[in-house]
Coordinates of C-alpha atoms in Angstrom, one line a residue:
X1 CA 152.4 145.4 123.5
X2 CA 152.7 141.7 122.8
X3 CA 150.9 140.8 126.0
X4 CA 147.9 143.4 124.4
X5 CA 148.3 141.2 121.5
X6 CA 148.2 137.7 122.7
X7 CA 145.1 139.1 125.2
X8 CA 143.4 139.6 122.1
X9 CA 143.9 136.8 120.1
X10 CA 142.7 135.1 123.0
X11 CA 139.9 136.7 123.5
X12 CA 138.9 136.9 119.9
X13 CA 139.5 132.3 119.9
X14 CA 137.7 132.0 123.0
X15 CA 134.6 134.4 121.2
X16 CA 135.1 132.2 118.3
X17 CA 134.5 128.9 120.1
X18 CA 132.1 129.9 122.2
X19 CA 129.8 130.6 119.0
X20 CA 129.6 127.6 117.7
X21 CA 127.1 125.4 118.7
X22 CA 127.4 124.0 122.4
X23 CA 124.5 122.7 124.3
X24 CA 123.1 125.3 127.0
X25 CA 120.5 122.6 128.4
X26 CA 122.4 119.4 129.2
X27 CA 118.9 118.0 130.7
X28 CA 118.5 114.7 128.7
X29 CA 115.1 115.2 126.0
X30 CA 113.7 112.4 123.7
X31 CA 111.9 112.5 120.0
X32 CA 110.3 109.7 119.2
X33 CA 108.7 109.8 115.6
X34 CA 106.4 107.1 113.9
X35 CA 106.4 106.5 110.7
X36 CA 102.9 104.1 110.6
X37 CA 103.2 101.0 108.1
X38 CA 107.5 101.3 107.9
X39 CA 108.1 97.7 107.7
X40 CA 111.2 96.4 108.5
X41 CA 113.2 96.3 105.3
X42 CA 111.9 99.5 103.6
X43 CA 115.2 101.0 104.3
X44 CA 117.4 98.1 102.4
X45 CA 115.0 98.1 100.0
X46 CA 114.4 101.8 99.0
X47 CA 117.6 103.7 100.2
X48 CA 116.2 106.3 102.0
X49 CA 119.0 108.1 102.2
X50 CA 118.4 110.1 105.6
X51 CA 117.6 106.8 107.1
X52 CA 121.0 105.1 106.2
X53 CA 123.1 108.3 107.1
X54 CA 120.5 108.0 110.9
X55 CA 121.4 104.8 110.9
X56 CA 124.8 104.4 110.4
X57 CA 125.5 107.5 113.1
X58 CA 123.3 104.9 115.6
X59 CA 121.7 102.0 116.9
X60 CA 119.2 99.9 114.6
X61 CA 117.7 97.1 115.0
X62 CA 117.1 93.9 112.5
X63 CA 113.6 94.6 113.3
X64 CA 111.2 95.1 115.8
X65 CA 108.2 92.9 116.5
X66 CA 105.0 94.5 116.9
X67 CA 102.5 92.9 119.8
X68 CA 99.3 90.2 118.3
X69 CA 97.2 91.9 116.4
X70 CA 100.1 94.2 114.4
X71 CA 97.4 96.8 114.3
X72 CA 97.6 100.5 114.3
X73 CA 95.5 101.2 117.8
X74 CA 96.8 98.5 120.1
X75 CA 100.5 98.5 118.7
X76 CA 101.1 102.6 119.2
X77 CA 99.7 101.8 122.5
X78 CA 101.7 99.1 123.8
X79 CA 104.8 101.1 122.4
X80 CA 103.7 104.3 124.9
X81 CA 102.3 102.0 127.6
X82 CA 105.0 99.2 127.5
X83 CA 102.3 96.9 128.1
X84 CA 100.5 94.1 125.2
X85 CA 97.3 94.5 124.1
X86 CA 95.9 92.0 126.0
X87 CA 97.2 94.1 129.6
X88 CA 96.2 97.6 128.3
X89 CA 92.9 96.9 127.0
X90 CA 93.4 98.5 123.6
X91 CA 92.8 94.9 121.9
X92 CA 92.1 95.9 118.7
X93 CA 91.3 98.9 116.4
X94 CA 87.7 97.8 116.6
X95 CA 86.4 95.8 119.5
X96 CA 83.7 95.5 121.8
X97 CA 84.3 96.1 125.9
X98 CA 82.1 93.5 127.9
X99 CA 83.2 95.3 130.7
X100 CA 81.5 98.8 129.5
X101 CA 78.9 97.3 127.7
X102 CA 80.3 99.3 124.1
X103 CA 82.4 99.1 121.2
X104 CA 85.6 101.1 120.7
X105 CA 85.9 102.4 116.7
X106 CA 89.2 104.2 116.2
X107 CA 86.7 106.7 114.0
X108 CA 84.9 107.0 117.1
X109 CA 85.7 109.7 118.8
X110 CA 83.3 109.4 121.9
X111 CA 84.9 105.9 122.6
X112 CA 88.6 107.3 121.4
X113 CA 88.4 110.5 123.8
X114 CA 87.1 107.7 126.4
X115 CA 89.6 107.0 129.2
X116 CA 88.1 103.6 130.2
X117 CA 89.2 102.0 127.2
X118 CA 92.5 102.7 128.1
X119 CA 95.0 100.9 130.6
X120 CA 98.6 101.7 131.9
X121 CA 100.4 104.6 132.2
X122 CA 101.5 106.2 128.9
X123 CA 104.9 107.9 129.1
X124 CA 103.8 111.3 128.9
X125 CA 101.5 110.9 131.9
X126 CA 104.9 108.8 133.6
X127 CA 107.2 112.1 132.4
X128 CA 104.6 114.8 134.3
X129 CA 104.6 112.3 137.0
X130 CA 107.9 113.0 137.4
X131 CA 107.7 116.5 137.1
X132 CA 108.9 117.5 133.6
X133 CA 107.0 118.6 130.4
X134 CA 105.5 115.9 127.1
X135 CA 103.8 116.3 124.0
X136 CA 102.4 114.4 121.4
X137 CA 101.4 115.7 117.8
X138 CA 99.3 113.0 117.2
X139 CA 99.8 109.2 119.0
X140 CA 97.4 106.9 119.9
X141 CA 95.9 107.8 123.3
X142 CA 97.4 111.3 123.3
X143 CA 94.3 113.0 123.0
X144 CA 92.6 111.1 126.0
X145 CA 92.7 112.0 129.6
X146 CA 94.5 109.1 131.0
X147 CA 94.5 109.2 135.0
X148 CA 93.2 112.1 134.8
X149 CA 96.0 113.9 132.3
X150 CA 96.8 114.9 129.0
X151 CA 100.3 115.3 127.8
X152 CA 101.1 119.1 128.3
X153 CA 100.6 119.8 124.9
X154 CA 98.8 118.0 122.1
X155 CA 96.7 117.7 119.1
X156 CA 93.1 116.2 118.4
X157 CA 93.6 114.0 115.8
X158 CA 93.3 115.6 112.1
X159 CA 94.8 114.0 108.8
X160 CA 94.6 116.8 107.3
X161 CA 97.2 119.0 109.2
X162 CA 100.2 119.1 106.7
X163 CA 103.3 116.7 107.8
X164 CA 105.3 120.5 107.1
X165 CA 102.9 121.7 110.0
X166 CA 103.4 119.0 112.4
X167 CA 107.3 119.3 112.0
X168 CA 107.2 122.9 112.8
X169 CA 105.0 122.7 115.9
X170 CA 107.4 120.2 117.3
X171 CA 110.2 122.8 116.6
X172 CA 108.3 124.9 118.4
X173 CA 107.7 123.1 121.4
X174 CA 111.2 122.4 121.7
X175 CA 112.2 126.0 122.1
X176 CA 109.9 127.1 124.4
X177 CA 111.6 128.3 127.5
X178 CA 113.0 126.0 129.3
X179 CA 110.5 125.8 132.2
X180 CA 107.3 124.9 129.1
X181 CA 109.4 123.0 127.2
X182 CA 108.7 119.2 126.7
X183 CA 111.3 117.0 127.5
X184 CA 109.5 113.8 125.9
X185 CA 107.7 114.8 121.9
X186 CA 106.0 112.0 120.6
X187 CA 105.6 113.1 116.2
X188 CA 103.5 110.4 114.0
X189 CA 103.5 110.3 109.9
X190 CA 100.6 107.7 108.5
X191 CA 101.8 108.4 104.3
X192 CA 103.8 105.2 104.5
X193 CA 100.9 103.1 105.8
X194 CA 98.2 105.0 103.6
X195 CA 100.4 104.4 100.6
X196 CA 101.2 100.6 101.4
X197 CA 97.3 99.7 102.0
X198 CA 96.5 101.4 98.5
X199 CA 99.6 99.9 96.5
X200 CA 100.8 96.9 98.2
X201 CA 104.5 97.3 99.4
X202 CA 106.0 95.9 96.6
X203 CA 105.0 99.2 95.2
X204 CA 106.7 101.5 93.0
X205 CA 104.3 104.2 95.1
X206 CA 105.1 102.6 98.3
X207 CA 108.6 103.5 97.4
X208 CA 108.1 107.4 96.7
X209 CA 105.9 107.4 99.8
X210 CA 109.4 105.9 101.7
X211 CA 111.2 108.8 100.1
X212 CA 109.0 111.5 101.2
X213 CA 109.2 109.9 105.0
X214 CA 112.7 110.1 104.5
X215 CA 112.5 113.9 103.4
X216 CA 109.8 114.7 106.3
X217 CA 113.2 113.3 108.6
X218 CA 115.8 115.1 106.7
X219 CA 113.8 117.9 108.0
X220 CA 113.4 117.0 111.3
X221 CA 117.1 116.2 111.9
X222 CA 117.8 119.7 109.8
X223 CA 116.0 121.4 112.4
X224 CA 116.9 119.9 115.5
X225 CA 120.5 120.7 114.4
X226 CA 119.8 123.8 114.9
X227 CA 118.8 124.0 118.8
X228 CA 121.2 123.6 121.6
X229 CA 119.6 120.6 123.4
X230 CA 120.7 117.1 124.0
X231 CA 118.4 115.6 121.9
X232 CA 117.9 111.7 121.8
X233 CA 115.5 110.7 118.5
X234 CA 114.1 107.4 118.1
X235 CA 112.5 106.3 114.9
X236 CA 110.1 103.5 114.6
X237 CA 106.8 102.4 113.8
X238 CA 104.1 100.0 114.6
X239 CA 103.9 97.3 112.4
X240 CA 105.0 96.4 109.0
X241 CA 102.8 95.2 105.7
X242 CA 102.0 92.1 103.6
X243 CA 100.7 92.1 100.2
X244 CA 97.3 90.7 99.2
X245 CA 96.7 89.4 95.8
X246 CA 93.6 90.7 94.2
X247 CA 91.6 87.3 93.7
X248 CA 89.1 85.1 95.0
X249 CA 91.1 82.9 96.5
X250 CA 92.6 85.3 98.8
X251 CA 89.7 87.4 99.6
X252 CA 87.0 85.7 102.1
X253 CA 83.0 87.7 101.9
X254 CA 82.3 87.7 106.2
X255 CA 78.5 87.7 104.9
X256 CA 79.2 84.5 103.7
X257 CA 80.7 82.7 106.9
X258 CA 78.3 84.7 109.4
X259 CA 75.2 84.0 107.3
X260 CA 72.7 82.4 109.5
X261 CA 74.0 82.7 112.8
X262 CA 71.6 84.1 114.8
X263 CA 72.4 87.5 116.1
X264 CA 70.5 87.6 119.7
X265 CA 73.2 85.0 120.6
X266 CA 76.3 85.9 118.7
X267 CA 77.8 89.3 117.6
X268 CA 81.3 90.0 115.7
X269 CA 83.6 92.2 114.6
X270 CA 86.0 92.1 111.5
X271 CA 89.3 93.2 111.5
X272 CA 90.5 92.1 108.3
X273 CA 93.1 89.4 109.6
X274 CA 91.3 88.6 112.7
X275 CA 87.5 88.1 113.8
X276 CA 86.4 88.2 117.1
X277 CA 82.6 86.7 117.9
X278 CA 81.4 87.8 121.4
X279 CA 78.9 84.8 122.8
X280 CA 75.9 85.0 124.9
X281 CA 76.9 81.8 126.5
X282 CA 78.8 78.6 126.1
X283 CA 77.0 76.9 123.5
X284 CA 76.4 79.6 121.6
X285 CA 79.8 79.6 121.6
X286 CA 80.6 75.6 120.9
X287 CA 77.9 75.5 117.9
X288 CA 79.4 78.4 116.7
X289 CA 82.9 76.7 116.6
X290 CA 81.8 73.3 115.0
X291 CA 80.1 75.2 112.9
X292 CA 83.2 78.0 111.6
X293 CA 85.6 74.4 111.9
X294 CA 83.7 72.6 109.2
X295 CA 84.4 75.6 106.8
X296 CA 87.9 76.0 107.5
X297 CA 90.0 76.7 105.4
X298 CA 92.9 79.5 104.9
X299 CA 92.0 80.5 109.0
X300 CA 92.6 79.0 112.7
X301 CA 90.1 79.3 115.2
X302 CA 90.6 79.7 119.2
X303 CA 88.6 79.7 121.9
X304 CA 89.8 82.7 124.1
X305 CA 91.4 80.5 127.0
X306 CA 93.1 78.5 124.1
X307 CA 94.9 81.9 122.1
X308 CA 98.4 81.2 122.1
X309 CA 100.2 82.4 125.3
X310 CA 103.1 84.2 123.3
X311 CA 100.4 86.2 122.4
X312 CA 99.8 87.9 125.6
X313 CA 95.9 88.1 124.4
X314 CA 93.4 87.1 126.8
X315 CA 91.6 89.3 127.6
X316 CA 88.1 89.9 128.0
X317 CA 87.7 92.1 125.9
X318 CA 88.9 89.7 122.9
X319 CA 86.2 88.0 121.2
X320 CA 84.6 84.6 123.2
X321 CA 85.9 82.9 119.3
X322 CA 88.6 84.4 117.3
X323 CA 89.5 84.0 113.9
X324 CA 92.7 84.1 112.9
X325 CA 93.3 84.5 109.4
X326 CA 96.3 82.7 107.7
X327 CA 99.1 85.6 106.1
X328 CA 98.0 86.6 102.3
X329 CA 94.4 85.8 103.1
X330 CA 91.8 88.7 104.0
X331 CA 88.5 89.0 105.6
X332 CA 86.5 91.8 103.9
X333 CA 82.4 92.7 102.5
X334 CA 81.2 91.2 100.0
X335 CA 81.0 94.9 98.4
X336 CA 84.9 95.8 98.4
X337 CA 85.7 92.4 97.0
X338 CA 83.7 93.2 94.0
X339 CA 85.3 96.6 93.6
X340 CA 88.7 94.8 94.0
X341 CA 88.3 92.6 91.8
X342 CA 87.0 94.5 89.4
X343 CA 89.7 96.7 89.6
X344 CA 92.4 93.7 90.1
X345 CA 94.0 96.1 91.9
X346 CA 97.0 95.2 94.6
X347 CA 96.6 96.3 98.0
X348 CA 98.3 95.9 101.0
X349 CA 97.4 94.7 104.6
X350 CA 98.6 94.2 108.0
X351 CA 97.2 92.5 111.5
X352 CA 99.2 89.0 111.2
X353 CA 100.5 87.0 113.7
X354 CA 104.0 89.2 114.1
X355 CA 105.8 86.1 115.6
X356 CA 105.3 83.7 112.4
X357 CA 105.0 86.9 110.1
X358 CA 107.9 88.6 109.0
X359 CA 106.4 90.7 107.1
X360 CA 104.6 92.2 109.9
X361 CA 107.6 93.6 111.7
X362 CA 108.4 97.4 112.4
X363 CA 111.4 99.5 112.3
X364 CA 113.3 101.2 115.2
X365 CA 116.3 103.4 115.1
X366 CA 118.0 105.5 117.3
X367 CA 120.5 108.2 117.4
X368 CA 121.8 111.4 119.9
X369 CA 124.6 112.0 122.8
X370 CA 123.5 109.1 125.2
X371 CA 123.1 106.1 122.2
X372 CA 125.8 104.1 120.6
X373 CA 127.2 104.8 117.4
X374 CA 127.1 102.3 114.3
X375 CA 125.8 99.1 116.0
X376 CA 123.1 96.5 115.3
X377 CA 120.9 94.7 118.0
X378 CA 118.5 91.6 117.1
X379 CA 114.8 91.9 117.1
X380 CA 113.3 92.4 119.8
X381 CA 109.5 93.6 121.1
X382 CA 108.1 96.9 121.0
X383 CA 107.3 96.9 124.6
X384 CA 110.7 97.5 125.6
X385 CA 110.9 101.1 123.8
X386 CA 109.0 102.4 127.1
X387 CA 111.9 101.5 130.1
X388 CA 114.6 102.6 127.4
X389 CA 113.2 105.9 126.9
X390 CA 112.2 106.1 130.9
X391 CA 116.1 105.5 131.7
X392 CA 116.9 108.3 128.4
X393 CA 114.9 111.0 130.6
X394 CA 116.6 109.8 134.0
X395 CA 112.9 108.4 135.0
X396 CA 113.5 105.1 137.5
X397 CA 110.4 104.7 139.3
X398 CA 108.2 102.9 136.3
X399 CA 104.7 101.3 136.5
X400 CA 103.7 98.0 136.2
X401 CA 104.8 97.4 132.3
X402 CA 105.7 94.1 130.3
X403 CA 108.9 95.6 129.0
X404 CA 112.8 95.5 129.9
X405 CA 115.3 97.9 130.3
X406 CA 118.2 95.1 129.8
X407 CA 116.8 94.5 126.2
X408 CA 117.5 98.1 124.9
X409 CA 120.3 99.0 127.3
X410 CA 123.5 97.7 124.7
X411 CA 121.8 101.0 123.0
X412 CA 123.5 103.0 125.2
X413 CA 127.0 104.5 124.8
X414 CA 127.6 104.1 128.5
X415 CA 125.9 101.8 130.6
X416 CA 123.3 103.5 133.3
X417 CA 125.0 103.9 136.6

């Protein structure tokens, strides 16, 4: 009888254990989520509190630097490619490709469904490569066919699909059987960046907006609680933001520093923080110079051989002259000057040189079974995100990138054998 008993008390603890939670896939998946316009110190400045709990069960960094120009386009980019702008071709938001004859606008989306515009190999094209599934609800380049493949699934870019929404399709990629699922999800949130270019960081709004991002990942991580995977999440973003003061001083009219040249031989595109002129020839190009030098002030001009090489920037499809704006100072129409300084309203910008810039620099954090718990690692560049999360998967055999897996590997709780 007491053997009965003690057969069924055993029986009855083994049940128990067995139902609580206990990974059934041990196959190694990674979530990496944006949040675009996090700078660096958000989280020390606005106690998100989901961030600091992330964080403190995890690996963060002081910062991470974004590649020249801390844009949106080229920065998502190099962070999937692991290559700079200046290697993958994604040079700017706005550019024009000598090479195709055109200009890539990210509100283009002829040129942004356009695969020539785009170099490397992005890591959901490197995970099917290697025989596994991705996804990507929204990333830069997800929605292109890059060497001839999409992620498995993904999303045509659409601002006005709810952050709620995009949390839930994730969820429901990642319990798909096991032979659909997505071992790599890519999950991007712009609030943080909409609300900082609107307020300024400094904001109380950019504040609330750092709040809700850290709800939208309270969520996530509710969620993801609740599956039975080995689930590594990285949380980052592409650049940071700088405040602009709403004056004359600090707001340059273009129409006022192109006026005159003569388009048949010069052409340009403004980004805000950086110009680039495309030349017909040489001295188009040299008159052009002398002529920008004279009026100098607040900017630094380079010939495209002469771009710093830190930058990692020149290519050809960066303009034949750049100009480089100094941090605090904009480049903007005529027409949205006067509406800001009627307003004297605050905004907030981005696009600095990230390696003299603070202020430009992003966030990334990481947390799950294969990362270490409760340590700090200096800065480093977003380019090695795409080795680390290579090695995460189990993925050796890597393209041609700019990254390094020995910057991100003391993020590891054991070292890779």
């Amino acid at each position: 009888m007491n053997r009965i008993l003690t057969l069924v008390w055993l029986l009855l603890l083994f049940g128990c254990a067995t139902s609580k939670k206990a990974p059934s896939d041990r196959e190694p998946y990674v979530l990496m989520i944006s949040f675009d316009g996090f700078r660096y110190d958000y989280v020390e400045k606005y106690h998100p509190p989901h961030f600091e709990e992330f964080i403190k069960k995890g690996v963060a960094a002081e910062s991470m630097i974004p590649s020249f120009p801390s844009k949106t386009f080229p920065n998502h980019y190099s962070i999937i490619t692991g290559r700079y702008p200046g290697n993958h071709g994604l040079v700017d938001n706005n550019f024009f490709a000598p090479d195709l004859g055109i200009n890539y606008k990210m509100s283009n989306p002829e040129t942004v469904d356009n695969p020539d515009f785009y170099g490397g190999l992005p890591l959901w094209q490197l995970v099917r490569q290697n025989k596994k599934n991705s996804a990507s609800f929204f990333w830069v380049g997800s929605e292109t066919k890059i060497h001839g493949m999409y992620p498995n699934y993904w999303l045509k870019y659409d601002d006005g699909i709810s952050n709620e929404e995009r949390i839930q399709t994730v969820i429901q990629w990642l319990t798909l059987p096991k032979e659909k699922r997505p071992r790599l999800v890519t999950l991007y949130f712009s609030l943080v960046d909409h609300t900082g270019h609107e307020n300024g960081p400094e904001s109380a709004a950019t504040g609330q907006a750092v709040l809700e991002a850290d709800r939208l990942l309270g969520r996530v991580l509710s969620e993801l609680e609740k599956l039975e995977l080995d689930i590594d999440v990285i949380v980052t973003s592409d650049h940071g933001m700088m405040t602009i003061e709403p004056d004359a001083e600090h707001l340059y009219a273009i129409e006022n520093l192109v006026q005159g040249i003569d388009p048949t031989k010069v052409t340009y595109v403004n980004g805000g923080t950086l110009v680039h002129f495309y030349c017909t020839d040489e001295m188009a190009r040299e008159e052009l110079y002398d002529r920008l030098n004279r009026s100098q002030k607040h900017f630094t001009l380079y010939r495209r051989e002469e771009i710093p090489a830190s930058w990692h920037y020149r290519n050809e499809r960066v303009g034949d002259l750049i100009l480089n704006m100094d941090p605090g100072y904009y480049m903007r129409s005529q027409k949205s000057i006067d509406v800001i300084l009627a307003t004297n309203k605050t905004t907030g910008v981005h696009g600095y040189d990230p390696y003299a810039t603070r202020e430009m620099h992003a966030i990334f954090y990481a947390r799950g079974p294969q990362i270490a718990v409760g340590k700090r690692i200096p800065s480093f560049e977003n380019v090695n995100i795409y080795p680390f999360v290579a090695a995460l998967l189990g993925i050796t055999d890597l393209p041609e990138i700019d990254g390094k897996l020995e910057v991100l590997q003391p993020c590891l709780r054991k070292p890779l054998k």
